[in-house]
């Protein structure tokens, strides 16, 4: 009769996790506390002391230019939602092709993708602007959406996940049954890639949601701004208008709520994948 032993948690490892959690949560707590303060209390009271002006700040933010902030939020949802969904699909197709197909130049293409992971977005912003300016597409939604479709890191993750989670035998069995490549990918490979696709989608969604430089360079009409550029514009209104610090901090608090909700919604896919892996092992 076999007995299972439960490993005791490492004190050092648990301590590191606690320190990391505190490090990540302290700025969030500061944003929440600061957003509850009036402009006069923001710099005159203790940093982490709560205030009573949260709903007043939200009302002021909503009234700013007839609700321009909520248009920024909708724009950000459009950029991040559509961009992340299409980028995930492109990453899945490219990752599957590089993992399961043999063709000339595959290794070179994959190495170029790995190099693309190391290239920061700030290096590509100006060339992308010049390209879109030639096409007459700057200051449009497309100028922010299209550059987000290709994610070298997403393609890399998709390739690694397909190689580990999609057996060649399953693909060959589907082809033997008469399924063509498109149907194999849609009906067999995609369902097996769901946990990996969720990870790619979440990474890309967060990256686009927090992106500042690309829309800042591409867009001139503030009605097309995402929330990152919009809140920055409230801090840099010029000498004639004061910076709206309390309103900006409140906007920052509201802007992270969709990310928290999305993470809580999608984490069940990771839990299911971990449980399946535990059963298989």
mmCIF file of C-alpha atoms in Angstrom:
data_model
loop_
_atom_site.group_PDB
_atom_site.id
_atom_site.type_symbol
_atom_site.label_atom_id
_atom_site.label_comp_id
_atom_site.label_asym_id
_atom_site.label_seq_id
_atom_site.Cartn_x
_atom_site.Cartn_y
_atom_site.Cartn_z
ATOM 1 C CA UNK A 1 0.000 0.000 0.000
ATOM 2 C CA UNK A 2 1.563 3.233 -1.169
ATOM 3 C CA UNK A 3 1.372 6.387 0.897
ATOM 4 C CA UNK A 4 1.695 9.872 -0.486
ATOM 5 C CA UNK A 5 3.809 12.379 1.346
ATOM 6 C CA UNK A 6 3.081 16.054 1.156
ATOM 7 C CA UNK A 7 6.110 18.237 0.840
ATOM 8 C CA UNK A 8 6.400 21.038 3.361
ATOM 9 C CA UNK A 9 6.474 24.518 1.865
ATOM 10 C CA UNK A 10 9.860 26.145 1.826
ATOM 11 C CA UNK A 11 10.139 29.056 4.237
ATOM 12 C CA UNK A 12 12.552 30.872 1.958
ATOM 13 C CA UNK A 13 10.369 30.352 -1.108
ATOM 14 C CA UNK A 14 7.226 31.433 0.729
ATOM 15 C CA UNK A 15 9.022 34.482 2.075
ATOM 16 C CA UNK A 16 10.135 35.492 -1.412
ATOM 17 C CA UNK A 17 6.567 35.117 -2.682
ATOM 18 C CA UNK A 18 5.227 37.252 0.164
ATOM 19 C CA UNK A 19 7.806 39.967 -0.501
ATOM 20 C CA UNK A 20 6.962 39.883 -4.208
ATOM 21 C CA UNK A 21 3.236 40.130 -3.473
ATOM 22 C CA UNK A 22 3.774 43.103 -1.171
ATOM 23 C CA UNK A 23 5.993 44.766 -3.766
ATOM 24 C CA UNK A 24 3.229 44.427 -6.374
ATOM 25 C CA UNK A 25 0.339 45.384 -4.103
ATOM 26 C CA UNK A 26 1.820 48.478 -2.436
ATOM 27 C CA UNK A 27 1.463 50.674 -5.575
ATOM 28 C CA UNK A 28 -2.111 49.427 -6.064
ATOM 29 C CA UNK A 29 -2.985 50.339 -2.477
ATOM 30 C CA UNK A 30 -1.405 53.770 -2.991
ATOM 31 C CA UNK A 31 -3.481 54.376 -6.133
ATOM 32 C CA UNK A 32 -6.665 53.379 -4.298
ATOM 33 C CA UNK A 33 -5.908 55.631 -1.334
ATOM 34 C CA UNK A 34 -4.809 58.575 -3.482
ATOM 35 C CA UNK A 35 -7.902 58.356 -5.670
ATOM 36 C CA UNK A 36 -10.085 58.793 -2.578
ATOM 37 C CA UNK A 37 -8.537 62.171 -1.726
ATOM 38 C CA UNK A 38 -9.376 65.677 -2.832
ATOM 39 C CA UNK A 39 -6.707 67.731 -4.641
ATOM 40 C CA UNK A 40 -5.945 69.659 -1.456
ATOM 41 C CA UNK A 41 -5.523 66.473 0.607
ATOM 42 C CA UNK A 42 -3.478 64.576 -1.964
ATOM 43 C CA UNK A 43 -0.167 66.233 -1.055
ATOM 44 C CA UNK A 44 -0.946 67.332 2.494
ATOM 45 C CA UNK A 45 -2.001 64.089 4.196
ATOM 46 C CA UNK A 46 -0.287 60.787 4.926
ATOM 47 C CA UNK A 47 0.274 58.788 1.758
ATOM 48 C CA UNK A 48 -1.742 55.737 2.764
ATOM 49 C CA UNK A 49 -4.436 57.543 4.719
ATOM 50 C CA UNK A 50 -7.836 57.121 3.045
ATOM 51 C CA UNK A 51 -9.995 60.051 2.041
ATOM 52 C CA UNK A 52 -13.652 60.556 1.291
ATOM 53 C CA UNK A 53 -13.628 62.028 -2.203
ATOM 54 C CA UNK A 54 -13.525 58.926 -4.393
ATOM 55 C CA UNK A 55 -17.015 59.333 -5.833
ATOM 56 C CA UNK A 56 -16.497 63.071 -6.236
ATOM 57 C CA UNK A 57 -13.335 62.386 -8.245
ATOM 58 C CA UNK A 58 -15.170 59.817 -10.382
ATOM 59 C CA UNK A 59 -17.950 62.342 -11.028
ATOM 60 C CA UNK A 60 -15.414 65.018 -11.964
ATOM 61 C CA UNK A 61 -13.628 62.573 -14.251
ATOM 62 C CA UNK A 62 -16.935 61.632 -15.888
ATOM 63 C CA UNK A 63 -17.902 65.271 -16.398
ATOM 64 C CA UNK A 64 -14.574 66.166 -18.011
ATOM 65 C CA UNK A 65 -15.385 67.151 -21.597
ATOM 66 C CA UNK A 66 -18.687 65.271 -21.583
ATOM 67 C CA UNK A 67 -17.268 61.903 -20.563
ATOM 68 C CA UNK A 68 -14.140 61.872 -22.710
ATOM 69 C CA UNK A 69 -12.476 59.545 -20.216
ATOM 70 C CA UNK A 70 -15.010 56.775 -20.900
ATOM 71 C CA UNK A 71 -14.388 57.166 -24.616
ATOM 72 C CA UNK A 72 -10.713 56.618 -23.867
ATOM 73 C CA UNK A 73 -11.656 53.471 -21.961
ATOM 74 C CA UNK A 74 -13.760 52.224 -24.883
ATOM 75 C CA UNK A 75 -10.906 52.970 -27.289
ATOM 76 C CA UNK A 76 -8.516 51.042 -25.061
ATOM 77 C CA UNK A 77 -10.931 48.113 -24.901
ATOM 78 C CA UNK A 78 -11.160 48.145 -28.693
ATOM 79 C CA UNK A 79 -7.405 48.307 -29.206
ATOM 80 C CA UNK A 80 -6.651 45.663 -26.568
ATOM 81 C CA UNK A 81 -9.597 43.327 -27.201
ATOM 82 C CA UNK A 82 -9.517 43.208 -30.985
ATOM 83 C CA UNK A 83 -5.733 43.441 -31.170
ATOM 84 C CA UNK A 84 -5.157 40.686 -28.614
ATOM 85 C CA UNK A 85 -7.757 38.366 -30.190
ATOM 86 C CA UNK A 86 -6.339 38.720 -33.704
ATOM 87 C CA UNK A 87 -2.774 38.533 -32.423
ATOM 88 C CA UNK A 88 -3.601 35.312 -30.566
ATOM 89 C CA UNK A 89 -5.044 33.794 -33.743
ATOM 90 C CA UNK A 90 -1.993 34.809 -35.796
ATOM 91 C CA UNK A 91 0.330 33.485 -33.090
ATOM 92 C CA UNK A 92 -1.552 30.175 -32.953
ATOM 93 C CA UNK A 93 -1.369 29.641 -36.715
ATOM 94 C CA UNK A 94 2.282 30.666 -36.953
ATOM 95 C CA UNK A 95 3.293 28.645 -33.889
ATOM 96 C CA UNK A 96 1.481 25.564 -35.165
ATOM 97 C CA UNK A 97 3.089 25.860 -38.590
ATOM 98 C CA UNK A 98 6.596 26.173 -37.161
ATOM 99 C CA UNK A 99 6.064 23.348 -34.680
ATOM 100 C CA UNK A 100 4.467 20.734 -36.941
ATOM 101 C CA UNK A 101 5.483 21.543 -40.517
ATOM 102 C CA UNK A 102 8.883 21.015 -42.075
ATOM 103 C CA UNK A 103 9.870 23.645 -44.622
ATOM 104 C CA UNK A 104 13.000 25.394 -45.807
ATOM 105 C CA UNK A 105 14.014 28.363 -43.671
ATOM 106 C CA UNK A 106 11.991 27.335 -40.619
ATOM 107 C CA UNK A 107 14.937 27.585 -38.249
ATOM 108 C CA UNK A 108 15.979 30.957 -39.676
ATOM 109 C CA UNK A 109 12.460 32.353 -39.294
ATOM 110 C CA UNK A 110 12.274 31.129 -35.711
ATOM 111 C CA UNK A 111 15.635 32.705 -34.897
ATOM 112 C CA UNK A 112 14.434 36.007 -36.366
ATOM 113 C CA UNK A 113 11.356 35.783 -34.146
ATOM 114 C CA UNK A 114 13.547 35.207 -31.116
ATOM 115 C CA UNK A 115 15.538 38.287 -32.072
ATOM 116 C CA UNK A 116 12.257 40.191 -32.397
ATOM 117 C CA UNK A 117 11.401 39.332 -28.801
ATOM 118 C CA UNK A 118 14.523 41.214 -27.709
ATOM 119 C CA UNK A 119 13.735 44.354 -29.721
ATOM 120 C CA UNK A 120 11.962 46.974 -27.542
ATOM 121 C CA UNK A 121 8.867 48.615 -28.948
ATOM 122 C CA UNK A 122 10.392 52.090 -28.670
ATOM 123 C CA UNK A 123 12.820 51.184 -31.473
ATOM 124 C CA UNK A 124 9.967 50.333 -33.864
ATOM 125 C CA UNK A 125 7.606 53.222 -33.052
ATOM 126 C CA UNK A 126 9.178 55.839 -35.339
ATOM 127 C CA UNK A 127 9.670 53.501 -38.367
ATOM 128 C CA UNK A 128 6.073 52.344 -37.970
ATOM 129 C CA UNK A 129 4.905 55.949 -37.872
ATOM 130 C CA UNK A 130 6.791 56.792 -41.059
ATOM 131 C CA UNK A 131 5.335 53.729 -42.778
ATOM 132 C CA UNK A 132 1.762 54.539 -41.769
ATOM 133 C CA UNK A 133 2.281 58.180 -42.686
ATOM 134 C CA UNK A 134 3.208 57.090 -46.221
ATOM 135 C CA UNK A 135 0.003 55.065 -46.347
ATOM 136 C CA UNK A 136 -2.083 57.918 -44.958
ATOM 137 C CA UNK A 137 -3.222 55.823 -42.011
ATOM 138 C CA UNK A 138 -1.867 57.811 -39.081
ATOM 139 C CA UNK A 139 -4.380 59.251 -36.613
ATOM 140 C CA UNK A 140 -6.743 56.323 -37.224
ATOM 141 C CA UNK A 141 -7.709 53.239 -35.258
ATOM 142 C CA UNK A 142 -5.799 51.102 -37.754
ATOM 143 C CA UNK A 143 -2.499 52.769 -36.905
ATOM 144 C CA UNK A 144 -2.713 51.293 -33.390
ATOM 145 C CA UNK A 145 -4.437 48.010 -34.231
ATOM 146 C CA UNK A 146 -2.314 46.747 -37.117
ATOM 147 C CA UNK A 147 1.114 46.909 -35.387
ATOM 148 C CA UNK A 148 -0.374 44.890 -32.529
ATOM 149 C CA UNK A 149 -1.278 41.882 -34.679
ATOM 150 C CA UNK A 150 2.221 40.408 -34.812
ATOM 151 C CA UNK A 151 3.663 39.379 -31.457
ATOM 152 C CA UNK A 152 7.032 37.580 -31.676
ATOM 153 C CA UNK A 153 6.699 36.491 -28.067
ATOM 154 C CA UNK A 154 3.185 35.183 -28.693
ATOM 155 C CA UNK A 155 4.356 33.153 -31.689
ATOM 156 C CA UNK A 156 7.239 31.788 -29.626
ATOM 157 C CA UNK A 157 4.875 30.723 -26.821
ATOM 158 C CA UNK A 158 2.463 29.135 -29.312
ATOM 159 C CA UNK A 159 5.242 27.115 -30.930
ATOM 160 C CA UNK A 160 6.508 25.874 -27.579
ATOM 161 C CA UNK A 161 3.013 24.996 -26.386
ATOM 162 C CA UNK A 162 2.069 23.157 -29.587
ATOM 163 C CA UNK A 163 5.272 21.134 -29.463
ATOM 164 C CA UNK A 164 4.547 20.060 -25.881
ATOM 165 C CA UNK A 165 0.746 19.662 -25.840
ATOM 166 C CA UNK A 166 -0.270 18.534 -29.338
ATOM 167 C CA UNK A 167 1.019 15.019 -30.170
ATOM 168 C CA UNK A 168 1.869 14.245 -33.775
ATOM 169 C CA UNK A 169 -0.201 11.055 -33.512
ATOM 170 C CA UNK A 170 -3.400 13.041 -32.949
ATOM 171 C CA UNK A 171 -2.776 15.153 -36.036
ATOM 172 C CA UNK A 172 -1.961 12.133 -38.158
ATOM 173 C CA UNK A 173 -5.099 10.351 -36.948
ATOM 174 C CA UNK A 174 -7.230 13.318 -37.957
ATOM 175 C CA UNK A 175 -5.604 13.433 -41.387
ATOM 176 C CA UNK A 176 -6.146 9.700 -41.790
ATOM 177 C CA UNK A 177 -9.848 10.249 -41.141
ATOM 178 C CA UNK A 178 -9.900 12.647 -44.083
ATOM 179 C CA UNK A 179 -9.655 15.997 -42.314
ATOM 180 C CA UNK A 180 -7.785 18.678 -44.208
ATOM 181 C CA UNK A 181 -5.175 20.889 -42.596
ATOM 182 C CA UNK A 182 -7.563 23.781 -41.947
ATOM 183 C CA UNK A 183 -10.048 21.512 -40.200
ATOM 184 C CA UNK A 184 -7.307 19.762 -38.243
ATOM 185 C CA UNK A 185 -6.136 23.118 -36.952
ATOM 186 C CA UNK A 186 -9.656 24.370 -36.180
ATOM 187 C CA UNK A 187 -11.194 21.233 -34.704
ATOM 188 C CA UNK A 188 -8.235 19.359 -33.196
ATOM 189 C CA UNK A 189 -5.313 21.676 -32.516
ATOM 190 C CA UNK A 190 -7.155 24.797 -31.314
ATOM 191 C CA UNK A 191 -9.118 23.028 -28.540
ATOM 192 C CA UNK A 192 -5.892 21.474 -27.252
ATOM 193 C CA UNK A 193 -4.192 24.871 -27.260
ATOM 194 C CA UNK A 194 -6.807 26.702 -25.171
ATOM 195 C CA UNK A 195 -4.674 27.188 -22.011
ATOM 196 C CA UNK A 196 -1.748 28.389 -24.109
ATOM 197 C CA UNK A 197 -3.972 30.671 -26.181
ATOM 198 C CA UNK A 198 -5.440 32.176 -23.024
ATOM 199 C CA UNK A 199 -1.931 32.957 -21.805
ATOM 200 C CA UNK A 200 -0.990 34.573 -25.114
ATOM 201 C CA UNK A 201 -4.235 36.548 -25.185
ATOM 202 C CA UNK A 202 -3.755 37.836 -21.648
ATOM 203 C CA UNK A 203 -0.125 38.840 -22.226
ATOM 204 C CA UNK A 204 -0.996 40.649 -25.436
ATOM 205 C CA UNK A 205 -4.114 42.270 -23.952
ATOM 206 C CA UNK A 206 -2.133 43.680 -21.030
ATOM 207 C CA UNK A 207 0.667 44.840 -23.341
ATOM 208 C CA UNK A 208 -1.735 46.705 -25.639
ATOM 209 C CA UNK A 209 -3.792 48.068 -22.744
ATOM 210 C CA UNK A 210 -0.674 49.535 -21.123
ATOM 211 C CA UNK A 211 0.925 50.659 -24.388
ATOM 212 C CA UNK A 212 1.732 54.359 -24.412
ATOM 213 C CA UNK A 213 4.395 55.164 -26.975
ATOM 214 C CA UNK A 214 2.771 53.725 -30.112
ATOM 215 C CA UNK A 215 -0.605 55.523 -29.750
ATOM 216 C CA UNK A 216 1.190 58.641 -28.531
ATOM 217 C CA UNK A 217 3.201 58.729 -31.755
ATOM 218 C CA UNK A 218 0.397 57.624 -34.098
ATOM 219 C CA UNK A 219 -2.584 59.622 -32.825
ATOM 220 C CA UNK A 220 -3.278 63.347 -32.774
ATOM 221 C CA UNK A 221 -7.029 63.393 -32.163
ATOM 222 C CA UNK A 222 -7.708 63.028 -28.448
ATOM 223 C CA UNK A 223 -11.001 61.276 -29.205
ATOM 224 C CA UNK A 224 -8.941 58.343 -30.515
ATOM 225 C CA UNK A 225 -6.618 58.208 -27.503
ATOM 226 C CA UNK A 226 -6.375 55.127 -25.294
ATOM 227 C CA UNK A 227 -6.557 55.703 -21.577
ATOM 228 C CA UNK A 228 -2.768 55.797 -21.137
ATOM 229 C CA UNK A 229 -2.287 58.700 -23.541
ATOM 230 C CA UNK A 230 -5.493 60.377 -22.388
ATOM 231 C CA UNK A 231 -4.471 60.451 -18.738
ATOM 232 C CA UNK A 232 -1.036 61.711 -19.725
ATOM 233 C CA UNK A 233 -2.668 64.600 -21.564
ATOM 234 C CA UNK A 234 -4.468 65.590 -18.365
ATOM 235 C CA UNK A 235 -1.106 65.942 -16.652
ATOM 236 C CA UNK A 236 0.351 68.034 -19.473
ATOM 237 C CA UNK A 237 -2.328 70.583 -20.291
ATOM 238 C CA UNK A 238 0.093 73.477 -20.399
ATOM 239 C CA UNK A 239 0.693 76.391 -18.090
ATOM 240 C CA UNK A 240 -2.795 77.849 -18.520
ATOM 241 C CA UNK A 241 -4.561 74.840 -16.987
ATOM 242 C CA UNK A 242 -3.427 73.045 -13.814
ATOM 243 C CA UNK A 243 -2.644 69.337 -13.845
ATOM 244 C CA UNK A 244 -5.596 67.300 -12.570
ATOM 245 C CA UNK A 245 -3.676 64.998 -10.257
ATOM 246 C CA UNK A 246 -6.626 63.578 -8.303
ATOM 247 C CA UNK A 247 -8.610 62.994 -11.474
ATOM 248 C CA UNK A 248 -5.653 61.289 -13.151
ATOM 249 C CA UNK A 249 -5.053 58.984 -10.184
ATOM 250 C CA UNK A 250 -8.753 58.107 -10.124
ATOM 251 C CA UNK A 251 -8.604 57.353 -13.835
ATOM 252 C CA UNK A 252 -5.583 55.128 -13.243
ATOM 253 C CA UNK A 253 -7.545 53.207 -10.604
ATOM 254 C CA UNK A 254 -10.502 52.698 -12.945
ATOM 255 C CA UNK A 255 -8.202 51.648 -15.784
ATOM 256 C CA UNK A 256 -6.730 48.697 -13.877
ATOM 257 C CA UNK A 257 -10.105 47.246 -12.881
ATOM 258 C CA UNK A 258 -10.749 45.628 -16.316
ATOM 259 C CA UNK A 259 -7.319 43.963 -16.148
ATOM 260 C CA UNK A 260 -8.083 42.520 -12.722
ATOM 261 C CA UNK A 261 -11.484 41.290 -13.895
ATOM 262 C CA UNK A 262 -9.980 39.708 -17.002
ATOM 263 C CA UNK A 263 -7.318 37.898 -15.015
ATOM 264 C CA UNK A 264 -9.872 36.537 -12.532
ATOM 265 C CA UNK A 265 -12.077 35.429 -15.420
ATOM 266 C CA UNK A 266 -9.367 33.629 -17.373
ATOM 267 C CA UNK A 267 -7.363 32.035 -14.570
ATOM 268 C CA UNK A 268 -9.752 29.068 -14.471
ATOM 269 C CA UNK A 269 -8.273 27.881 -17.780
ATOM 270 C CA UNK A 270 -4.855 27.611 -16.141
ATOM 271 C CA UNK A 271 -6.335 25.766 -13.167
ATOM 272 C CA UNK A 272 -8.019 23.275 -15.498
ATOM 273 C CA UNK A 273 -4.758 22.749 -17.395
ATOM 274 C CA UNK A 274 -2.774 22.202 -14.189
ATOM 275 C CA UNK A 275 -5.372 19.739 -12.924
ATOM 276 C CA UNK A 276 -5.268 17.819 -16.210
ATOM 277 C CA UNK A 277 -1.481 17.670 -16.025
ATOM 278 C CA UNK A 278 -1.634 16.340 -12.477
ATOM 279 C CA UNK A 279 -4.054 13.575 -13.523
ATOM 280 C CA UNK A 280 -1.840 12.589 -16.480
ATOM 281 C CA UNK A 281 1.256 12.413 -14.314
#
